[in-house]
Each structure stands twice: as C-alpha cells, then as structure tokens.
Amino acid sequence: MQLGALLLTVLDPFKIIRKYLLKPLAVTGVVLAEEYKRKTDAGVQSTKNIILRLIVAVLVGFSIVWASIFLYAYFYYSYMPTVSHVKNVYLNYRDCQSEKECLQYPTDTVILTQKQQILMVGQPYRITLNLEMPESEQNGQTGMFTVCAVMHDHASEHSTKSCRLSMLHYRSDLLKMIRTIVLAPLLIVGYREEKQSVSVELFTHFEDSQAHPVTSVEITILSRDIQFYAAQLHISADFSGLRYLMFNWPILSAIIGIATNLFFILIVCLLSWYHWDDAEWIEEIKDRYQQIVKTTKNEPSSEQKPKSDDSVKDEEIEDISSFKDDLGLVS
C-alpha cells in the first residue's frame, strides 16, 4: 500500500490523474454495479411474483374444475335413480286348510326393502316377471296362464294389483324336430336346453307413492299345472326427458354439465374478485360509519336538552301554588 501511494505521488504529484481519471472511473463502476444489482434484485422479485401468481392460478383453476365435477356428480347421483332392481322369486304352494277355502297356486312375496324407499317418487318403472319354462307337453297343454302382482307398503294397507296373461311361444312339430336335429350336439353336451324365457310385463308405468312407499311384491301364478325352472322379478326405470339423455349419453351429458358448472363458478369468482378488488365501497362504508359516530356524539342527550318555555311556566305555577298552600291562602 505504501509503495502504491509512493508511486502515485511520484507519477501524479498534483493529483490530476487521480482526480480526473481514476475517481470518475471508480464512481462510474460503483454506479453501474449498484444499477446491475438493483435490476437483478428486481428481476428475481418479479420472477418470484410470476411464479407465485402462476401457482395460485393453477390451484384456483384446479379447485374450480374439481368443484364443477363434484357438483355434477352430486347432481347425477341425487337425480338419477337406480336403473334396475333384480330379485329372485321363489314360488311355492300355500298351505290351505281345505280345497274349498283356497286354491293352491304358486305364490311368493318378494321383499324389496325394509328400511328405506327403494323406488324414486315420480319416476315411472316397468315391472316384469321372467320365467324359464321347459318346452314340455304339460306346459303346451296348459296354454294361457295368468300372472298377478300386488304391490304392498310396509303396513300392507295400500296395495296396487295387476294381472297379465301369457303363454309359451308356439312352435310346430316340424320346427321342433328341425331345431332338435340342428342343436343336437349342444343339447347332448348340455350347453343348450329345451326351454323358453317368457317375460310377463306386470306394470308398464308404475309410480311409487311418497305416503305409501312399496316395500314388497306378492307374485302369484294362477295355474296349478304350470312348470318352470326359475323366476326373476325385474324392476327397471323407464327414463324420459333429462334422465333419458343423462342415461343414454353419459359422456356428452357430463361434458355439458361440468362445462355449465364451470361457467357459473367462473362468473361468481370473477364478480367476487372485482368486487373485493375495488376498495371504494369499503371506504364509503368507513366514511358513513364515521359520520354516524360523529352525529351520535354531537347530539345532546335527553337530560341535557334545554327546557322549553311552557315547561318553565308550569314549574313556576306549581311552585306558587305550593307556596300558597304552605301559607294557607288557598280557600
């Protein structure tokens, strides 16, 4: 350091170089360094702000999209009923005391529910009984048979009854022989059977009641000679209108529903953003509150209000009359 100072003193005894060359260069370098540092800090801060805003925007958008999906899913599962209910029917003959009292028909009571309402109110349902019947001579001789269904509520006070006729599909002897020859390998192996599936539509447009919900169905086949392998009760919803569209075109309905929810949620969010971003209404509320406080402070209380002339006169008259009473001057 001493050697450098000595050299500067020897080379620049009048401090001309240091004053007009080195010092301006040093000052300019410091200014440039500070400006670069300031710009760097500002760039870093702006980058942080951009990243934070991007993260907030992504989170808000993600939340809005999932809220739209959740709203549509909630609406779908609350608005759409169960498409179908399938119950096995175990038909059996009832016990009767004598043949005169009742006829022994295959009957069974199917319990649909015990705790809650299984059918949606206002939704029409199609109720069908599917019978697997062998193509036997006895069923062919039986011909037409009647199937009855009675819908009961929990207390068995309210019921709806429906009876329908049905029979096996007719097949001629020639058709039976040809079909048996063609399907002989499958019949021998057991892959196919000589049977028919007969569907009896008991209710075409059944709607449940809110006051008396259906809890059980009583199925009766009014034929003692009928033969069948199994029976199933099918309760399927007959959709129409919006439910029909949502059931048959679920993807399109989901896209439209989610997009609609997203549109309205975005409108609400934008209105809320602009409402809270504009702070003028908050300032107006503060000014009104301060004015109300000032007016309440400036108003005199009821005790401090000056008395009117009439009240003063009344008080003076009362004082004079009391003074006369004390002196005994009043007659």
Short mmCIF file of C-alpha atoms in Angstrom, two decimals:
data_model
loop_
_atom_site.label_atom_id
_atom_site.label_comp_id
_atom_site.label_asym_id
_atom_site.label_seq_id
_atom_site.Cartn_x
_atom_site.Cartn_y
_atom_site.Cartn_z
CA MET A 1 0.00 0.00 0.00
CA GLN A 2 2.82 2.42 0.88
CA LEU A 3 4.63 1.53 -2.34
CA GLY A 4 1.48 2.19 -4.38
CA ALA A 5 0.90 5.51 -2.66
CA LEU A 6 4.54 6.44 -3.26
CA LEU A 7 4.24 5.60 -6.95
CA LEU A 8 1.05 7.66 -7.29
CA THR A 9 2.77 10.59 -5.55
CA VAL A 10 5.79 10.34 -7.85
CA LEU A 11 3.75 9.85 -11.04
CA ASP A 12 0.96 12.27 -10.16
CA PRO A 13 2.29 14.88 -7.77
CA PHE A 14 -0.57 17.29 -8.49
CA LYS A 15 -3.35 14.61 -8.22
CA ILE A 16 -4.55 15.35 -11.73
CA ILE A 17 -4.79 11.70 -12.83
CA ARG A 18 -6.44 10.63 -9.58
CA LYS A 19 -8.91 13.47 -9.63
CA TYR A 20 -9.93 13.50 -13.28
CA LEU A 21 -9.37 9.87 -14.35
CA LEU A 22 -9.29 7.30 -11.57
CA LYS A 23 -12.01 8.80 -9.38
CA PRO A 24 -14.61 9.17 -12.20
CA LEU A 25 -13.87 5.62 -13.32
CA ALA A 26 -14.34 4.28 -9.79
CA VAL A 27 -17.58 6.22 -9.28
CA THR A 28 -18.93 5.06 -12.65
CA GLY A 29 -18.05 1.45 -11.83
CA VAL A 30 -19.79 1.62 -8.46
CA VAL A 31 -22.90 3.17 -10.03
CA LEU A 32 -23.01 0.52 -12.74
CA ALA A 33 -22.56 -2.24 -10.17
CA GLU A 34 -25.38 -0.88 -8.00
CA GLU A 35 -27.65 -0.49 -11.03
CA TYR A 36 -26.93 -4.06 -12.12
CA LYS A 37 -27.61 -5.31 -8.60
CA ARG A 38 -30.88 -3.38 -8.44
CA LYS A 39 -32.04 -4.74 -11.78
CA THR A 40 -31.04 -8.25 -10.76
CA ASP A 41 -32.99 -7.99 -7.50
CA ALA A 42 -35.99 -6.56 -9.34
CA GLY A 43 -35.84 -9.37 -11.88
CA VAL A 44 -35.64 -12.00 -9.15
CA GLN A 45 -38.55 -10.39 -7.31
CA SER A 46 -40.64 -10.19 -10.48
CA THR A 47 -39.83 -13.84 -11.26
CA LYS A 48 -40.94 -14.83 -7.76
CA ASN A 49 -44.16 -12.88 -8.18
CA ILE A 50 -44.83 -14.51 -11.54
CA ILE A 51 -44.20 -17.98 -10.10
CA LEU A 52 -46.44 -17.30 -7.10
CA ARG A 53 -49.21 -15.96 -9.31
CA LEU A 54 -48.88 -18.96 -11.59
CA ILE A 55 -49.10 -21.35 -8.63
CA VAL A 56 -52.16 -19.52 -7.27
CA ALA A 57 -53.82 -19.54 -10.70
CA VAL A 58 -53.16 -23.27 -11.12
CA LEU A 59 -54.52 -24.06 -7.66
CA VAL A 60 -57.61 -21.91 -8.19
CA GLY A 61 -58.25 -23.41 -11.62
CA PHE A 62 -57.75 -26.93 -10.28
CA SER A 63 -60.16 -26.23 -7.42
CA ILE A 64 -62.78 -24.76 -9.75
CA VAL A 65 -62.59 -27.73 -12.13
CA TRP A 66 -62.90 -30.26 -9.31
CA ALA A 67 -65.76 -28.27 -7.78
CA SER A 68 -67.58 -28.43 -11.12
CA ILE A 69 -67.00 -32.18 -11.36
CA PHE A 70 -68.15 -32.71 -7.78
CA LEU A 71 -71.33 -30.68 -8.32
CA TYR A 72 -72.22 -32.64 -11.45
CA ALA A 73 -71.51 -35.97 -9.73
CA TYR A 74 -73.65 -34.97 -6.76
CA PHE A 75 -76.47 -33.88 -9.08
CA TYR A 76 -76.19 -37.10 -11.11
CA TYR A 77 -76.37 -39.47 -8.14
CA SER A 78 -79.16 -37.50 -6.46
CA TYR A 79 -81.23 -37.03 -9.63
CA MET A 80 -80.70 -40.37 -11.36
CA PRO A 81 -82.36 -43.40 -9.73
CA THR A 82 -81.06 -46.95 -9.84
CA VAL A 83 -81.58 -48.29 -13.34
CA SER A 84 -82.86 -51.74 -12.43
CA HIS A 85 -83.57 -54.00 -9.48
CA VAL A 86 -83.48 -57.78 -9.90
CA LYS A 87 -84.98 -60.09 -7.29
CA ASN A 88 -85.24 -63.86 -7.36
CA VAL A 89 -88.77 -65.19 -6.95
CA TYR A 90 -89.12 -68.50 -5.11
CA LEU A 91 -92.65 -69.57 -5.94
CA ASN A 92 -94.28 -72.17 -3.76
CA TYR A 93 -97.73 -73.52 -2.97
CA ARG A 94 -99.51 -72.03 0.00
CA ASP A 95 -100.75 -74.16 2.85
CA CYS A 96 -104.53 -74.34 2.84
CA GLN A 97 -106.89 -75.88 5.36
CA SER A 98 -109.06 -77.40 2.67
CA GLU A 99 -109.57 -77.25 -1.08
CA LYS A 100 -112.80 -75.32 -0.59
CA GLU A 101 -111.16 -72.39 1.15
CA CYS A 102 -108.40 -71.63 -1.32
CA LEU A 103 -106.67 -72.92 -4.41
CA GLN A 104 -103.02 -73.83 -4.17
CA TYR A 105 -101.31 -71.56 -6.69
CA PRO A 106 -97.56 -70.87 -6.88
CA THR A 107 -97.07 -67.74 -4.76
CA ASP A 108 -94.19 -65.80 -3.27
CA THR A 109 -93.73 -62.45 -1.52
CA VAL A 110 -90.62 -60.61 -2.66
CA ILE A 111 -89.23 -58.20 -0.06
CA LEU A 112 -87.83 -55.14 -1.82
CA THR A 113 -86.69 -53.14 1.19
CA GLN A 114 -87.19 -52.88 4.93
CA LYS A 115 -85.56 -49.60 5.92
CA GLN A 116 -85.59 -47.09 3.10
CA GLN A 117 -87.57 -46.37 -0.04
CA ILE A 118 -86.12 -48.29 -2.95
CA LEU A 119 -88.11 -46.65 -5.76
CA MET A 120 -87.81 -42.95 -6.57
CA VAL A 121 -91.01 -40.96 -6.28
CA GLY A 122 -92.24 -39.57 -9.58
CA GLN A 123 -90.13 -41.94 -11.67
CA PRO A 124 -92.10 -44.46 -13.79
CA TYR A 125 -90.96 -48.09 -13.59
CA ARG A 126 -91.54 -51.16 -15.74
CA ILE A 127 -92.07 -54.31 -13.65
CA THR A 128 -91.56 -57.64 -15.43
CA LEU A 129 -91.56 -61.26 -14.31
CA ASN A 130 -89.18 -63.51 -16.27
CA LEU A 131 -89.99 -67.22 -16.26
CA GLU A 132 -87.73 -70.00 -17.52
CA MET A 133 -90.15 -72.66 -18.72
CA PRO A 134 -89.39 -76.04 -20.30
CA GLU A 135 -90.93 -76.85 -23.66
CA SER A 136 -92.82 -79.76 -22.17
CA GLU A 137 -96.13 -81.26 -23.23
CA GLN A 138 -97.74 -80.19 -19.96
CA ASN A 139 -96.84 -76.53 -20.50
CA GLY A 140 -98.09 -76.82 -24.07
CA GLN A 141 -101.39 -78.23 -22.85
CA THR A 142 -101.67 -75.60 -20.12
CA GLY A 143 -101.71 -72.86 -22.73
CA MET A 144 -102.60 -69.45 -21.34
CA PHE A 145 -101.89 -68.71 -17.69
CA THR A 146 -102.37 -65.63 -15.55
CA VAL A 147 -99.68 -63.91 -13.51
CA CYS A 148 -100.74 -61.43 -10.81
CA ALA A 149 -98.63 -58.97 -8.84
CA VAL A 150 -99.72 -56.99 -5.80
CA MET A 151 -97.56 -54.08 -4.58
CA HIS A 152 -97.72 -53.67 -0.78
CA ASP A 153 -96.45 -50.94 1.51
CA HIS A 154 -94.85 -51.56 4.90
CA ALA A 155 -98.15 -51.81 6.78
CA SER A 156 -99.88 -53.68 3.92
CA GLU A 157 -102.61 -51.04 3.98
CA HIS A 158 -102.13 -49.66 0.48
CA SER A 159 -101.77 -52.04 -2.47
CA THR A 160 -101.79 -51.95 -6.26
CA LYS A 161 -102.70 -55.05 -8.23
CA SER A 162 -102.08 -56.06 -11.81
CA CYS A 163 -102.75 -59.33 -13.66
CA ARG A 164 -101.48 -60.29 -17.10
CA LEU A 165 -101.90 -63.30 -19.38
CA SER A 166 -99.03 -65.12 -21.03
CA MET A 167 -98.03 -68.43 -22.60
CA LEU A 168 -95.17 -70.26 -24.28
CA HIS A 169 -94.23 -69.23 -27.79
CA TYR A 170 -95.81 -71.62 -30.26
CA ARG A 171 -93.58 -73.92 -32.28
CA SER A 172 -94.85 -76.51 -34.70
CA ASP A 173 -93.78 -80.14 -34.54
CA LEU A 174 -91.74 -79.77 -37.74
CA LEU A 175 -89.89 -76.75 -36.35
CA LYS A 176 -89.22 -78.59 -33.10
CA MET A 177 -87.81 -81.58 -35.00
CA ILE A 178 -85.53 -79.45 -37.20
CA ARG A 179 -84.36 -77.41 -34.23
CA THR A 180 -83.64 -80.54 -32.22
CA ILE A 181 -81.61 -82.08 -35.07
CA VAL A 182 -79.60 -78.89 -35.62
CA LEU A 183 -78.92 -78.30 -31.93
CA ALA A 184 -78.44 -81.97 -31.06
CA PRO A 185 -74.68 -81.68 -30.27
CA LEU A 186 -75.25 -78.70 -28.00
CA LEU A 187 -78.22 -80.38 -26.34
CA ILE A 188 -76.23 -83.56 -25.72
CA VAL A 189 -73.29 -81.64 -24.22
CA GLY A 190 -75.66 -79.60 -22.06
CA TYR A 191 -74.76 -76.23 -23.49
CA ARG A 192 -78.34 -75.66 -24.63
CA GLU A 193 -81.68 -76.71 -23.14
CA GLU A 194 -85.16 -77.09 -24.50
CA LYS A 195 -86.63 -74.16 -22.67
CA GLN A 196 -88.04 -70.71 -23.28
CA SER A 197 -87.74 -67.46 -21.40
CA VAL A 198 -91.17 -65.91 -21.02
CA SER A 199 -91.37 -62.26 -19.94
CA VAL A 200 -94.62 -61.10 -18.39
CA GLU A 201 -94.88 -57.32 -18.12
CA LEU A 202 -96.95 -56.73 -14.99
CA PHE A 203 -96.71 -52.93 -14.73
CA THR A 204 -95.88 -50.71 -17.67
CA HIS A 205 -95.89 -47.33 -15.96
CA PHE A 206 -95.76 -47.80 -12.20
CA GLU A 207 -95.02 -44.79 -9.96
CA ASP A 208 -94.34 -45.13 -6.26
CA SER A 209 -96.12 -43.05 -3.64
CA GLN A 210 -94.40 -40.84 -1.09
CA ALA A 211 -97.03 -41.54 1.56
CA HIS A 212 -97.14 -45.30 0.97
CA PRO A 213 -93.81 -46.49 -0.48
CA VAL A 214 -93.69 -50.02 -1.85
CA THR A 215 -91.73 -52.47 0.28
CA SER A 216 -92.85 -55.88 -1.05
CA VAL A 217 -94.37 -57.52 -4.12
CA GLU A 218 -96.64 -60.55 -3.98
CA ILE A 219 -96.37 -62.72 -7.11
CA THR A 220 -98.99 -65.36 -7.91
CA ILE A 221 -99.33 -67.61 -10.97
CA LEU A 222 -102.96 -68.64 -11.34
CA SER A 223 -102.23 -72.09 -12.71
CA ARG A 224 -101.65 -75.28 -10.79
CA ASP A 225 -100.19 -77.24 -13.71
CA ILE A 226 -97.54 -74.80 -14.90
CA GLN A 227 -93.92 -75.93 -14.95
CA PHE A 228 -90.92 -73.59 -14.71
CA TYR A 229 -87.27 -73.71 -13.74
CA ALA A 230 -86.75 -70.27 -12.21
CA ALA A 231 -88.41 -66.89 -11.89
CA GLN A 232 -86.97 -63.40 -11.55
CA LEU A 233 -88.62 -60.07 -10.89
CA HIS A 234 -87.14 -57.16 -12.87
CA ILE A 235 -87.91 -53.57 -11.91
CA SER A 236 -86.40 -51.21 -14.46
CA ALA A 237 -86.69 -47.43 -14.62
CA ASP A 238 -88.38 -46.02 -17.70
CA PHE A 239 -86.41 -42.83 -18.29
CA SER A 240 -87.66 -39.81 -20.18
CA GLY A 241 -86.56 -36.22 -20.69
CA LEU A 242 -83.34 -35.20 -18.97
CA ARG A 243 -82.89 -38.59 -17.28
CA TYR A 244 -83.12 -40.27 -20.69
CA LEU A 245 -80.36 -38.04 -22.06
CA MET A 246 -78.15 -38.49 -19.00
CA PHE A 247 -78.52 -42.28 -19.11
CA ASN A 248 -78.12 -42.87 -22.85
CA TRP A 249 -75.44 -40.21 -23.48
CA PRO A 250 -73.50 -40.04 -20.20
CA ILE A 251 -70.25 -38.61 -21.63
CA LEU A 252 -71.97 -35.81 -23.54
CA SER A 253 -74.19 -35.03 -20.55
CA ALA A 254 -71.17 -34.97 -18.24
CA ILE A 255 -69.27 -32.59 -20.55
CA ILE A 256 -72.25 -30.23 -20.82
CA GLY A 257 -72.99 -30.38 -17.09
CA ILE A 258 -69.39 -29.82 -15.99
CA ALA A 259 -68.94 -27.01 -18.51
CA THR A 260 -72.13 -25.32 -17.26
CA ASN A 261 -71.00 -25.58 -13.64
CA LEU A 262 -67.56 -24.29 -14.60
CA PHE A 263 -69.08 -21.32 -16.41
CA PHE A 264 -71.24 -20.22 -13.48
CA ILE A 265 -68.46 -20.79 -10.92
CA LEU A 266 -66.07 -18.68 -13.01
CA ILE A 267 -68.66 -15.90 -13.23
CA VAL A 268 -69.10 -15.94 -9.45
CA CYS A 269 -65.33 -15.93 -8.89
CA LEU A 270 -64.76 -13.05 -11.33
CA LEU A 271 -67.54 -10.97 -9.80
CA SER A 272 -66.17 -11.66 -6.33
CA TRP A 273 -62.66 -10.73 -7.47
CA TYR A 274 -63.73 -7.42 -8.98
CA HIS A 275 -65.96 -6.69 -6.00
CA TRP A 276 -63.19 -7.19 -3.46
CA ASP A 277 -60.54 -5.62 -5.67
CA ASP A 278 -62.49 -2.35 -5.84
CA ALA A 279 -61.98 -0.86 -2.38
CA GLU A 280 -64.10 2.25 -2.94
CA TRP A 281 -67.18 0.67 -1.39
CA ILE A 282 -65.15 -0.18 1.72
CA GLU A 283 -64.03 3.44 2.03
CA GLU A 284 -67.63 4.60 1.61
CA ILE A 285 -68.75 2.30 4.42
CA LYS A 286 -65.98 3.63 6.66
CA ASP A 287 -66.94 7.25 5.91
CA ARG A 288 -70.59 6.56 6.63
CA TYR A 289 -69.70 4.84 9.88
CA GLN A 290 -67.54 7.78 10.97
CA GLN A 291 -70.31 10.23 10.11
CA ILE A 292 -72.80 8.22 12.16
CA VAL A 293 -70.39 8.14 15.10
CA LYS A 294 -69.82 11.90 14.90
CA THR A 295 -73.53 12.68 14.71
CA THR A 296 -74.28 10.46 17.71
CA LYS A 297 -71.56 12.19 19.72
CA ASN A 298 -72.72 15.70 18.78
CA GLU A 299 -76.41 15.09 19.55
CA PRO A 300 -77.28 16.20 23.14
CA SER A 301 -78.85 13.68 25.41
CA SER A 302 -82.39 13.94 26.66
CA GLU A 303 -81.16 15.04 30.08
CA GLN A 304 -79.07 17.90 28.66
CA LYS A 305 -81.78 19.34 26.40
CA PRO A 306 -82.87 22.86 27.39
CA LYS A 307 -86.28 23.16 28.86
CA SER A 308 -88.99 24.85 26.85
CA ASP A 309 -90.86 27.99 27.95
CA ASP A 310 -94.09 26.08 28.62
CA SER A 311 -92.37 23.65 30.95
CA VAL A 312 -90.72 26.57 32.81
CA LYS A 313 -94.08 28.32 33.25
CA ASP A 314 -95.71 25.13 34.50
CA GLU A 315 -92.96 24.68 37.07
CA GLU A 316 -93.34 28.31 38.27
CA ILE A 317 -97.13 27.90 38.66
CA GLU A 318 -96.60 24.70 40.64
CA ASP A 319 -94.09 26.46 42.92
CA ILE A 320 -96.50 29.41 43.55
CA SER A 321 -99.42 27.10 44.31
CA SER A 322 -97.33 25.08 46.74
CA PHE A 323 -96.17 28.32 48.44
CA LYS A 324 -99.81 29.47 48.86
CA ASP A 325 -100.71 26.12 50.32
CA ASP A 326 -97.96 26.48 52.86
CA LEU A 327 -99.25 29.95 53.89
CA GLY A 328 -102.87 28.81 54.00
CA LEU A 329 -104.03 31.38 51.45
CA VAL A 330 -105.84 28.89 49.28
CA SER A 331 -109.55 28.68 50.05
#
